[in-house]
CSV table of C-alpha atoms and ligand atoms in Angstrom, one decimal:
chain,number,residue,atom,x,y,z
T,66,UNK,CA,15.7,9.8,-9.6
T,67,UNK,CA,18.8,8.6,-7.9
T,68,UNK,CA,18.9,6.6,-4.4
T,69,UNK,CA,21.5,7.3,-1.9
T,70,UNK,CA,22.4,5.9,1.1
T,71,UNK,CA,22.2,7.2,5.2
T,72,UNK,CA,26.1,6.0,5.6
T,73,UNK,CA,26.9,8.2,2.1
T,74,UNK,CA,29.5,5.4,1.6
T,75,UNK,CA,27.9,3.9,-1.2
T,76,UNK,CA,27.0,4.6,-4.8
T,77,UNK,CA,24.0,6.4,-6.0
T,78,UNK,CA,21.2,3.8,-6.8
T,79,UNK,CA,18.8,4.0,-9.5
T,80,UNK,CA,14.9,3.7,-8.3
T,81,UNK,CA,15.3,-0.6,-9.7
T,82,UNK,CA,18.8,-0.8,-8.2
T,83,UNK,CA,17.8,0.4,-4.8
T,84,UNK,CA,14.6,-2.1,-4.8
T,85,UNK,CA,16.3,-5.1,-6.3
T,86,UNK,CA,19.1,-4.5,-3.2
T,87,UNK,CA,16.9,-3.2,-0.3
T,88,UNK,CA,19.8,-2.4,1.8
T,89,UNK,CA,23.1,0.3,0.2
T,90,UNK,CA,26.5,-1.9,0.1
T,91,UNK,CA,27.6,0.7,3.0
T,92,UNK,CA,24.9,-1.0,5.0
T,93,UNK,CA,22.8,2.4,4.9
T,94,UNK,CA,19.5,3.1,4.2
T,95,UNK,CA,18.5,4.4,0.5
T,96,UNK,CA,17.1,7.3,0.4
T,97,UNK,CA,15.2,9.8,-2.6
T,98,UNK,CA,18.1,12.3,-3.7
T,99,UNK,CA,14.8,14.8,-3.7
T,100,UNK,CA,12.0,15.3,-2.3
T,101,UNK,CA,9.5,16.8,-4.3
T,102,UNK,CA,6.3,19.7,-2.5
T,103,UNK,CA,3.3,18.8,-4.1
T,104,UNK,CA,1.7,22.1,-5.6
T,105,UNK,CA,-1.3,24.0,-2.9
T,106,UNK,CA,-3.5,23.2,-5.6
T,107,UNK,CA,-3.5,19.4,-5.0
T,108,UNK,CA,-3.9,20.2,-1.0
T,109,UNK,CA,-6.6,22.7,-1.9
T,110,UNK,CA,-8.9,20.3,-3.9
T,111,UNK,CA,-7.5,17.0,-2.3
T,112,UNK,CA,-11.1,16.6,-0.3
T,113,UNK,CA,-12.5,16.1,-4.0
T,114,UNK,CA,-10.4,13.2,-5.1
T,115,UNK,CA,-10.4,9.8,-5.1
T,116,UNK,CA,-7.7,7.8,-2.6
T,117,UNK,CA,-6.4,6.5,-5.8
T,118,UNK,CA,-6.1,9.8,-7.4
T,119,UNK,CA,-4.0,11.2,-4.2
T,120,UNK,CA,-2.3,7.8,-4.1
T,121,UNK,CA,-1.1,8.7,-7.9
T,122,UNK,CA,0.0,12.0,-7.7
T,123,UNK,CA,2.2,11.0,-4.6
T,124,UNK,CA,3.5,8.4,-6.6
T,125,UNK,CA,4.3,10.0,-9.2
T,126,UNK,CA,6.4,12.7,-7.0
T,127,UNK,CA,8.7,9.8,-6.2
T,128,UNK,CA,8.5,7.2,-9.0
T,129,UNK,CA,6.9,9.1,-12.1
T,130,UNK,CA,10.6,9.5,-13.5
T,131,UNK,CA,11.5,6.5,-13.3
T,132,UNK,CA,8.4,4.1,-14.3
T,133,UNK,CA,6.0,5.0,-16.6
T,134,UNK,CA,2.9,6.6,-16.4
T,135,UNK,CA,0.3,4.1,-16.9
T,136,UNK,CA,1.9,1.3,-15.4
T,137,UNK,CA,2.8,3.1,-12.1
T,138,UNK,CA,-1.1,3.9,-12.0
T,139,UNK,CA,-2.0,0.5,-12.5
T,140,UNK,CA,0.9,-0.3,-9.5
T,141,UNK,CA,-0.6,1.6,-7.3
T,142,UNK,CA,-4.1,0.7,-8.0
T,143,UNK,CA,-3.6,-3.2,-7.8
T,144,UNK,CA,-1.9,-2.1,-4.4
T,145,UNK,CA,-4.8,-0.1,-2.8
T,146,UNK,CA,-7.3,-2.4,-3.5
T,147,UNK,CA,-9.2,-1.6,0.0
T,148,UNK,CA,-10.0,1.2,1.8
T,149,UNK,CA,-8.3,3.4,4.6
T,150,UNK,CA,-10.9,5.0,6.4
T,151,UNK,CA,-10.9,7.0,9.1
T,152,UNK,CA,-13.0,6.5,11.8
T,153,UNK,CA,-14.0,9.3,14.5
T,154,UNK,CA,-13.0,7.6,18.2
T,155,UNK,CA,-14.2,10.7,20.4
T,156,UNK,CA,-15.0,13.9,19.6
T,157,UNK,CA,-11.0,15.1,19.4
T,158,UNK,CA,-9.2,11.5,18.2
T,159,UNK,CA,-10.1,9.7,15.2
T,160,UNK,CA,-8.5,5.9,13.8
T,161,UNK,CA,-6.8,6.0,10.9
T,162,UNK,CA,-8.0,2.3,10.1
T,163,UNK,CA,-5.3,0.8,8.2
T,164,UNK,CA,-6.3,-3.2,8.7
T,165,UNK,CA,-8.6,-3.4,5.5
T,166,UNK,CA,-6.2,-5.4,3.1
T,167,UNK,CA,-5.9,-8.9,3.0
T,168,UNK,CA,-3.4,-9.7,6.2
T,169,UNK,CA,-5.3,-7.2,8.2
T,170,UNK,CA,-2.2,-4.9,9.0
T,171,UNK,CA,-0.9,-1.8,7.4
T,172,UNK,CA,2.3,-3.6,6.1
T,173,UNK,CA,-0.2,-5.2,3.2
T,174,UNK,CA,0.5,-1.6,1.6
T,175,UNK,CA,4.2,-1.3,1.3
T,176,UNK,CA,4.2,-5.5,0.5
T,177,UNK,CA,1.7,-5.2,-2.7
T,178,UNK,CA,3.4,-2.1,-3.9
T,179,UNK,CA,7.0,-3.6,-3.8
T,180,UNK,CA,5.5,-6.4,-5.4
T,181,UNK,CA,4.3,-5.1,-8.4
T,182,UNK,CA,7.2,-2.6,-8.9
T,183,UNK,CA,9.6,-5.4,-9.0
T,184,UNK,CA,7.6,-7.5,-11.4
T,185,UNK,CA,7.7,-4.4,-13.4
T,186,UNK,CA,11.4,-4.2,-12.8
T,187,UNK,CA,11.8,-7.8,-13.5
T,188,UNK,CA,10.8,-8.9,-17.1
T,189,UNK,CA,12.9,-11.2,-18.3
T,190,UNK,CA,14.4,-13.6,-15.6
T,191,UNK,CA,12.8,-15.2,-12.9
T,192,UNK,CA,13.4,-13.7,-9.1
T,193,UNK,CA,13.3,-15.6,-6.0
T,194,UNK,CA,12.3,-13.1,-2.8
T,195,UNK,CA,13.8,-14.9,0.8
T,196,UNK,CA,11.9,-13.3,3.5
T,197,UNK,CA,12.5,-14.5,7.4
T,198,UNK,CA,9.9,-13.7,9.7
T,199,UNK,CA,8.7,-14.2,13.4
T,200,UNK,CA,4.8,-14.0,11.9
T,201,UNK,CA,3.9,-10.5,10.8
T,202,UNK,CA,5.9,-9.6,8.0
T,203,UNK,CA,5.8,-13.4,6.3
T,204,UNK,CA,2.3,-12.8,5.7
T,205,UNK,CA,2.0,-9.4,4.2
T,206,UNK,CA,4.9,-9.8,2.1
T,207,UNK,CA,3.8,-13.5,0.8
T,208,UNK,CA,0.3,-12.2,0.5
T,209,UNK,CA,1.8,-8.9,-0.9
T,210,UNK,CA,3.3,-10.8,-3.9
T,211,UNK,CA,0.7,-13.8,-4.3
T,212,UNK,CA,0.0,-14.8,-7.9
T,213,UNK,CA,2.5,-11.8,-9.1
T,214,UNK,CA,4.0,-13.3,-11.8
T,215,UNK,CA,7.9,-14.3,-12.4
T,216,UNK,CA,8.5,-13.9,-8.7
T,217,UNK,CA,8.7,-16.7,-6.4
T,218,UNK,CA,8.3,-16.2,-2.7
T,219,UNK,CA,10.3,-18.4,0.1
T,220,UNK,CA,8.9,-17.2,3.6
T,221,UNK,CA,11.6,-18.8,6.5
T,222,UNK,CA,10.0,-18.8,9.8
T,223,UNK,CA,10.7,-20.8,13.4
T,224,UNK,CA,8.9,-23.7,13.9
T,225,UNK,CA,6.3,-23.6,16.7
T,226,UNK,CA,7.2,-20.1,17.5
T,227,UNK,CA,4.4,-18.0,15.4
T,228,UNK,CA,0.7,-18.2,16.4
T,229,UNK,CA,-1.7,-20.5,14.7
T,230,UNK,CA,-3.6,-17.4,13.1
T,231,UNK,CA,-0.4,-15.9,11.7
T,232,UNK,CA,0.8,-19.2,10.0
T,233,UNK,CA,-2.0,-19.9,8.2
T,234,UNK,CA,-1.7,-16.4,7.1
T,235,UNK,CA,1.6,-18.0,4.9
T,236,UNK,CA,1.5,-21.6,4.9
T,237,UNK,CA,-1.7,-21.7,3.1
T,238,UNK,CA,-1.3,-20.0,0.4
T,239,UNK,CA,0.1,-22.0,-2.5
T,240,UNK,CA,0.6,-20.9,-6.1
T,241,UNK,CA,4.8,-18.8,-5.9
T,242,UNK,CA,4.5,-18.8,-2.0
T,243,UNK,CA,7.2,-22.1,0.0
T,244,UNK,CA,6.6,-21.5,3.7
T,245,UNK,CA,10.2,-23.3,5.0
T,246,UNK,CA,9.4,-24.1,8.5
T,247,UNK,CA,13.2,-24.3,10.3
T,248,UNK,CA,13.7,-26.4,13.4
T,249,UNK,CA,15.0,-23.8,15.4
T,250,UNK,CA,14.2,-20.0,16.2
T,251,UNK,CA,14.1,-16.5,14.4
T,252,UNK,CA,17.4,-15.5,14.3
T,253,UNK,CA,18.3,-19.0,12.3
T,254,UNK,CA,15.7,-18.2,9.5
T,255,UNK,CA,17.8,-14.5,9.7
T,256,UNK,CA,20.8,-16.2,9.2
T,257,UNK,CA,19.9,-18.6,6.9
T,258,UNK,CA,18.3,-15.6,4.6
T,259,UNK,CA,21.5,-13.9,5.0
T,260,UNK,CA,24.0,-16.7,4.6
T,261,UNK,CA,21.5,-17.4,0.9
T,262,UNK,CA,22.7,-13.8,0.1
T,263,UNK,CA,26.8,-14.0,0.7
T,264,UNK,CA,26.8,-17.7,-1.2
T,265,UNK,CA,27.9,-16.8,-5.1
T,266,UNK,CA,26.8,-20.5,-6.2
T,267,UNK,CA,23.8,-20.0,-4.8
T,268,UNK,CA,23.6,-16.7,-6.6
T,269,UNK,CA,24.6,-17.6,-9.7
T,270,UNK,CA,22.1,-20.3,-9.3
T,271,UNK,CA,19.1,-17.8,-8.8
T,272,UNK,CA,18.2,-14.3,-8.5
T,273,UNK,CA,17.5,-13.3,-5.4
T,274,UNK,CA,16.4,-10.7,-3.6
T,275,UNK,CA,15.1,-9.9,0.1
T,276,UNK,CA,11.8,-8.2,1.4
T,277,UNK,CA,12.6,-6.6,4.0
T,278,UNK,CA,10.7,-3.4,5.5
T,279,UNK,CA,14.0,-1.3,4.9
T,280,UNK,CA,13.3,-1.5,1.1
T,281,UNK,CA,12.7,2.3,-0.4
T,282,UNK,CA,9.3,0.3,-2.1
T,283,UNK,CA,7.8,-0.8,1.0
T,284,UNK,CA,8.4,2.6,2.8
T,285,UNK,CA,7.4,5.3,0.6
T,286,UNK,CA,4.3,3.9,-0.4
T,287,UNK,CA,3.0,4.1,2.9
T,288,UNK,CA,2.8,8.0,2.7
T,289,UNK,CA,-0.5,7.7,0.5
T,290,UNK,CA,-2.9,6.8,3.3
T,291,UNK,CA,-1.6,9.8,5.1
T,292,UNK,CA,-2.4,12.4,2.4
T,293,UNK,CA,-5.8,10.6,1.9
T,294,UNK,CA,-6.3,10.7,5.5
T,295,UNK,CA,-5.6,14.5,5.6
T,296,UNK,CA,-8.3,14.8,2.4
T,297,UNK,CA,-10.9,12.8,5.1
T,298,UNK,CA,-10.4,14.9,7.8
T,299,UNK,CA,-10.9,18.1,5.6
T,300,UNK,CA,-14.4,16.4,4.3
T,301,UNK,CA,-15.1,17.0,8.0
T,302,UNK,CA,-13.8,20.0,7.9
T,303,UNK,CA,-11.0,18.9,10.7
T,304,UNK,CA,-8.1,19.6,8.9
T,305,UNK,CA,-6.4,22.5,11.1
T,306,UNK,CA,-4.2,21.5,14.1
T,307,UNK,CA,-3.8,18.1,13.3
T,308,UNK,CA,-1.9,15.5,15.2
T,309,UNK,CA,-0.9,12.8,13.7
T,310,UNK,CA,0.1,10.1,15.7
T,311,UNK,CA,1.8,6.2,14.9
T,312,UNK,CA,2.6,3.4,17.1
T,313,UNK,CA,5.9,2.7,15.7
T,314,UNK,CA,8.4,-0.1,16.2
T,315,UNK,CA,11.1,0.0,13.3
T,316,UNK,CA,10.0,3.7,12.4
T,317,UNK,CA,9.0,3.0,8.8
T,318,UNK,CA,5.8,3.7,9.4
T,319,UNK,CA,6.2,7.1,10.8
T,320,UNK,CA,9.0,8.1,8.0
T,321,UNK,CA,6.5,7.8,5.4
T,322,UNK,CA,4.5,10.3,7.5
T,323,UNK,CA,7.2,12.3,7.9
T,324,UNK,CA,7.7,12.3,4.1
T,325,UNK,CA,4.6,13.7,3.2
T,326,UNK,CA,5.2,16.2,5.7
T,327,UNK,CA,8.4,16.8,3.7
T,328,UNK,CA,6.4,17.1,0.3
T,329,UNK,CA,3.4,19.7,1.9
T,330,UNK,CA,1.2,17.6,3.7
T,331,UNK,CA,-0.2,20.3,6.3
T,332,UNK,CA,-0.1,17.8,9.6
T,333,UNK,CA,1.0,20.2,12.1
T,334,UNK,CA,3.2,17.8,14.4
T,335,UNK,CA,3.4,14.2,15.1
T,336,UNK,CA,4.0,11.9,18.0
T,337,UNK,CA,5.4,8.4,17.6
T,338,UNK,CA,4.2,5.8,20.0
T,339,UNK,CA,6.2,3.4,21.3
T,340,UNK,CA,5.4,0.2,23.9
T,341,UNK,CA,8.4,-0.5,26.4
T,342,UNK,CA,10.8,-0.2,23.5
T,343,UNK,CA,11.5,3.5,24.5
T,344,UNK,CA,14.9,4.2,22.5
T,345,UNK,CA,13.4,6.9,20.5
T,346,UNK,CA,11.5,8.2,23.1
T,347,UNK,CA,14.6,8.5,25.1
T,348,UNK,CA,16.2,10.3,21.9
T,349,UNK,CA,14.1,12.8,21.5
T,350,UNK,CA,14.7,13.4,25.9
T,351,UNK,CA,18.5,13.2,25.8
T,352,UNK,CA,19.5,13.7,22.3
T,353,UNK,CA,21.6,10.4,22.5
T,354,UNK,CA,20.7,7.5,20.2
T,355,UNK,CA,21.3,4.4,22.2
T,356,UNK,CA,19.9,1.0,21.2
T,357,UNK,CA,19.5,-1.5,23.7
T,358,UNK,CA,18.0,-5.7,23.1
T,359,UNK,CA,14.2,-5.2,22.5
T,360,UNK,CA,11.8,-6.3,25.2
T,361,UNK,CA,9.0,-8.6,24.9
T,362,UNK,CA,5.6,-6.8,24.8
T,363,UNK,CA,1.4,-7.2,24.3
T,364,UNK,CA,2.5,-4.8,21.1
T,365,UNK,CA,4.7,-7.6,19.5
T,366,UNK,CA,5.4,-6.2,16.6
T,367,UNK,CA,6.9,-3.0,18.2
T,368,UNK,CA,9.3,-5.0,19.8
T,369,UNK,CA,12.5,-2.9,17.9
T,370,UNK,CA,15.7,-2.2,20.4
T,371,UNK,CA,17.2,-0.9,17.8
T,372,UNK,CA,14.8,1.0,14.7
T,373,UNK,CA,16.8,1.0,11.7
T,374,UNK,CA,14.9,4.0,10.5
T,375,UNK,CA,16.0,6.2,12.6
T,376,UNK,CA,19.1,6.5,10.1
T,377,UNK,CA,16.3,8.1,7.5
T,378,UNK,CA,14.7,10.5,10.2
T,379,UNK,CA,18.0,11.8,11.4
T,380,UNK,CA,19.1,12.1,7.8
T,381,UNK,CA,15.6,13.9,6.9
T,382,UNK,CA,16.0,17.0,9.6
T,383,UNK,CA,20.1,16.9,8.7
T,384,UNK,CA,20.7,15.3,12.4
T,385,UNK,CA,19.4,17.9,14.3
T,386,UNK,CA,17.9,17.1,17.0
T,387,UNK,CA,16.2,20.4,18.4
T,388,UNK,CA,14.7,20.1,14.4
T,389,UNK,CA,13.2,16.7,15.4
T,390,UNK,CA,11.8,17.6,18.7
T,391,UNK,CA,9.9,20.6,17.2
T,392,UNK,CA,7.6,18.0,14.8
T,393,UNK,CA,7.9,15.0,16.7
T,394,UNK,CA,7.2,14.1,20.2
T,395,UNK,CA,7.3,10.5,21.8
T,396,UNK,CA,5.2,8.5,24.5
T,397,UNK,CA,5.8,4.8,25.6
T,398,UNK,CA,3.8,2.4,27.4
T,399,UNK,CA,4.1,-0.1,29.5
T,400,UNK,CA,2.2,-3.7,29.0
T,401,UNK,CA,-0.4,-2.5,31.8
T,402,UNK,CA,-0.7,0.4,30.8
T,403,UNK,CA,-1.8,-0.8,27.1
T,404,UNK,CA,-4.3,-3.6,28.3
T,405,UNK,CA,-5.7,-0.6,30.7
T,406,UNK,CA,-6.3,2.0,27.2
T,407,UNK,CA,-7.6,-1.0,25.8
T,408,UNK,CA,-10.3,-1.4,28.7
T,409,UNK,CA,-11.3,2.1,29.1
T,410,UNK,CA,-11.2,2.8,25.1
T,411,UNK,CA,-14.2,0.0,24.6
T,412,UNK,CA,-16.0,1.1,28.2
T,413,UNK,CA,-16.2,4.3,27.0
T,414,UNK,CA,-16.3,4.7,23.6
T,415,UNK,CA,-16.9,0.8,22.1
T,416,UNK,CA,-14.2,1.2,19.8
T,417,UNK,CA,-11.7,-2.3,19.9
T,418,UNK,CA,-8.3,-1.4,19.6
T,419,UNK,CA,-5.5,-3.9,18.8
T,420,UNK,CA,-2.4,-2.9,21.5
T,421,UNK,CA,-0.6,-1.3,18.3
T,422,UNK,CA,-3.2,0.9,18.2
T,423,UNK,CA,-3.9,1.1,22.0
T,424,UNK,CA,-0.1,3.1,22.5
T,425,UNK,CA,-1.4,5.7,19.5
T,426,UNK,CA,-4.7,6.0,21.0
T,427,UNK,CA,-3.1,6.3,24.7
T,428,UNK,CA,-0.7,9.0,23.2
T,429,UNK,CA,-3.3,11.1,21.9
T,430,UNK,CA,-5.3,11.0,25.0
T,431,UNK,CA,-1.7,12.0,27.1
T,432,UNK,CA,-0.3,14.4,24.2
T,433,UNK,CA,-3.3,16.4,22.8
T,434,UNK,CA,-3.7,20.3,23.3
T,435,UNK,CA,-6.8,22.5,23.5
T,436,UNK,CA,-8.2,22.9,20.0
T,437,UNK,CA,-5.7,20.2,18.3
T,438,UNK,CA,-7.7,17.0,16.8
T,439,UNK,CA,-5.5,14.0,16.3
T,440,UNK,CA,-5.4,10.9,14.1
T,441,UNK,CA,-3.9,7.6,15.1
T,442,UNK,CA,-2.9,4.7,13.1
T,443,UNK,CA,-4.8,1.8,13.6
T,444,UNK,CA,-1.8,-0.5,12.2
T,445,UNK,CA,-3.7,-3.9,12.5
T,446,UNK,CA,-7.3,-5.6,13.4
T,447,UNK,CA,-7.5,-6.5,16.7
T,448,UNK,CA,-9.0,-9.9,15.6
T,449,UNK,CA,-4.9,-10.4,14.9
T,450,UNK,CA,-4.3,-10.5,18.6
T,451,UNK,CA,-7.6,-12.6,19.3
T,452,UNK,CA,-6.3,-14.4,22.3
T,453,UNK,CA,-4.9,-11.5,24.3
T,454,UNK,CA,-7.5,-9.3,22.8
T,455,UNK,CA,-10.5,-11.7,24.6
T,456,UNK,CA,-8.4,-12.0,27.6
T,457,UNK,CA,-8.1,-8.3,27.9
T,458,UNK,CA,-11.4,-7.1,27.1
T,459,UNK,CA,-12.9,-10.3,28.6
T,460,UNK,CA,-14.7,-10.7,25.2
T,461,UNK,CA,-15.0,-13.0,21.7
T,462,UNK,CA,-13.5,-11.1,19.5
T,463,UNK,CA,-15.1,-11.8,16.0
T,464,UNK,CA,-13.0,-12.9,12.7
T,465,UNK,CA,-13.2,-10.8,9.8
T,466,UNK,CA,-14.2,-13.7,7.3
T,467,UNK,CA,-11.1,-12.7,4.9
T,468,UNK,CA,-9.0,-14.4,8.4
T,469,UNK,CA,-11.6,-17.1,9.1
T,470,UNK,CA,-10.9,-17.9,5.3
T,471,UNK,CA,-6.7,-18.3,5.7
T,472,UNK,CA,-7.6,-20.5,8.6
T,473,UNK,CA,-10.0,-22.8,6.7
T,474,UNK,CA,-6.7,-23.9,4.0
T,475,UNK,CA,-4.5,-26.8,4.1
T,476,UNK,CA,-1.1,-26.1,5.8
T,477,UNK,CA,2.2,-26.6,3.3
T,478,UNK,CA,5.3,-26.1,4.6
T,479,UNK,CA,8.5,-27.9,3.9
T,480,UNK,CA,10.8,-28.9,7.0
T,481,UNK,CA,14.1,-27.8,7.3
T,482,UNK,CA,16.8,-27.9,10.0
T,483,UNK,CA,18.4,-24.5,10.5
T,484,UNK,CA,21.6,-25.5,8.9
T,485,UNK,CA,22.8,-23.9,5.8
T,486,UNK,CA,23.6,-26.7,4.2
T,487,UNK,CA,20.5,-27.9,4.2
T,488,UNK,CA,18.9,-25.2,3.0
T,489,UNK,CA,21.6,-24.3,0.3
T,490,UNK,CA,20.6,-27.9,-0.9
T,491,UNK,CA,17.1,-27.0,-1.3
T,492,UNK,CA,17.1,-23.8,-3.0
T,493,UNK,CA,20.3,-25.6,-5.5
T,494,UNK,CA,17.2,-28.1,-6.6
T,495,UNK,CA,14.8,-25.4,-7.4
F,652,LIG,C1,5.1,-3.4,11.9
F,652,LIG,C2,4.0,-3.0,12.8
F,652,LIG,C3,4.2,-1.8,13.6
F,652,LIG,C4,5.4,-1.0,13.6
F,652,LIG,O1,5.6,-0.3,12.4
F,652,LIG,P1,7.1,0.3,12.0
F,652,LIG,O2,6.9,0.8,10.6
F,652,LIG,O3,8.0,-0.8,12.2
F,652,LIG,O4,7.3,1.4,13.0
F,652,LIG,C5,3.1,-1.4,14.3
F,652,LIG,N1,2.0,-2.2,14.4
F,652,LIG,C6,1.8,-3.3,13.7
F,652,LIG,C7,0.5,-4.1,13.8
F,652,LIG,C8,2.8,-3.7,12.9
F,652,LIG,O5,2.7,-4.9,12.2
């Protein structure tokens, strides 16, 4: 299947094309030329099968053309190699728990998957992945591609400026993962990723490629906890009117959603969440797109002024925007109002949310009608957030030991100022 971009400026992609790039040369997004429905068979039995079963058969809707069968099962059971479970909240809203893989968020899914479908891509010559990040995305993208072979992993992130838990999470880790820890602040490990990109000697040098959350193979593979979360609800015999809810920041998250709504799955609407960030919300209100500089929130990595895929949603309902605010509404939240849901959520009910989670649960709570149930995504543990978890809930919050255990390595990182230079030197060495 061919790839084409949201700016339809740029050539059709192949499937290895459109990974190996990320991003169209027309700056657009890639998306699947089609979208296959999955047969009312699968949906009819799908409380029978296995996740990995359901994870298969959705891949194989998208990929199955274009990688073959048994290593694309193998793909995308490496990838899910923990569980997604849903967990009932109160009587009408239930957690879609998506914090189960090693870097405790739900990006670990769309990281291992990309992973292993460019190693399969990638069997001759050696490829070097440059990832920047201000904490999150460093982890589950290094630990996303840890030991994968013939793929070397440099994460770029601002020295001083992530928490101790989240660098561990990346500078601990050894084997084909170089933490590069630049003297100076996000946007310089941005710049110095894409400066590594534009530089042909540095190309010719190496292959590299980027990471990002853009990337068609860290997207799509999101939409199998979705369907497998539909199949758990219809176990509890929950599956009519449901709401499915996702705190959302740079809108992948909810696009995979969206595409399994695309390919049959029977969710009956959806709400995204956002914190302060409230372009989207303010979309789906005045029909105008407007992106402004993000805010700083509790829900950190939400913090998106500007979600770049929005590009994919407005391409998937042909830019309508009276399309889009029949399946989609929108709530945002306020830093008060988060710690407040986080509060009353563990008075009431015990459940610990993580303020990701908080603005999905809040939304449900706000948004949900008579006789609808709704599922929100849990995106991460709250154990992530531990200090403003403890200061909100005025509790210890307990570390999973698969966090305590990043936290008991040796930091290695190497040091380098945020000149290109510099860094040009370095990667020329390798
Ligand atoms: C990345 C992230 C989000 C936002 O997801 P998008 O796909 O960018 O909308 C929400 N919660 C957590 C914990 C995240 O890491």
């Amino acid at each position: 299947m061919n790839y084409y971009s949201t700016n339809k400026k740029a050539p059709l992609a192949s499937l290895e094309k459109a990974v190996v790039k990320g991003l169209a040369e027309d700056r657009g997004l890639y998306m699947p030329e089609r979208i296959k429905p999955l047969p009312q068979s699968f949906f009819d039995s799908i409380q029978d099968l296995s996740f990995h079963q359901i994870a298969y058969t959705v891949a194989d809707a998208f990929f199955g053309e274009d990688v073959e069968a048994d290593s694309l099962r193998r793909i995308v059971e490496d990838t899910l190699s923990f569980p997604c479970p849903v967990v009932k909240v109160t009587d009408q809203i239930y957690s879609l728990e998506l914090f189960h893989g090693p870097t405790l968020a739900f990006k670990d899914v769309g990281a291992r998957f990309m992973a292993r479908l460019l190693q399969y891509f990638n069997k001759e010559e050696k490829v070097n992945v440059l990832v920047a990040t201000s904490g999150d995305t460093g982890s589950a993208v290094a630990n996303g591609f840890l030991g994968v072979e013939g793929i070397h992993v440099y994460v770029l992130y601002p020295k001083g400026k992530v928490s101790p838990i989240q660098e561990c999470q990346f500078t601990t880790l050894g084997q084909n993962i170089t933490a590069i820890e630049v003297d100076g602040v996000f946007d310089d490990c941005q710049a110095l990723v894409k400066n590594a990109f534009m530089d042909d000697e540095l190309n010719a040098h190496m292959r590299l490629t980027s990471a990002n959350s853009i990337n068609v193979a860290r997207f799509l593979p999101q939409s199998f906890y979705y369907f497998q979360a539909f199949a758990q609800m219809k176990k509890l015999g929950k599956a009519d009117d449901l709401v499915m809810c996702v705190p959302s920041g740079n809108f992948g998250n909810i696009c995979s959603a969206l595409f399994g709504h695309a390919m049959g799955l029977p969710f009956k609407r959806f709400i995204a969440a956002n914190n302060a960030n409230d372009i989207f919300y303010n979309y789906l209100r005045t029909g105008v797109y407007e992106p402004k500089p993000s805010v700083q929130t509790l829900a950190n990595a939400m913090d998106v002024g500007d979600p770049s895929n929005f590009a994919r949603i407005y391409e998937l309902y042909g830019k309508s925007h009276s399309r889009i605010t029949k399946l989609i509404s929108g709530a945002t939240y306020s830093d008060e109002q988060i710690a407040k849901t986080m509060q009353e959520c563990y008075g009431q009910t015990g459940y610990m949310l993580d303020p990701h989670g908080a603005c999905g649960y809040q939304a449900l709570e706000d948004l949900l009608q008579e006789g609808e149930t709704g599922v929100f995504c849990e995106t991460a543990h709250p154990a992530k957030f531990k200090e403003k978890v403890d200061r909100i809930l005025g509790i210890d919050t307990p570390i999973p030991a698969r966090l305590a255990e990043f936290m008991k390595g040796t930091k290695q990182s190497i040091p380098m100022s945020k000149d290109f230079s510099d860094f040009k030197k370095y990667l020329m060495e390798q």
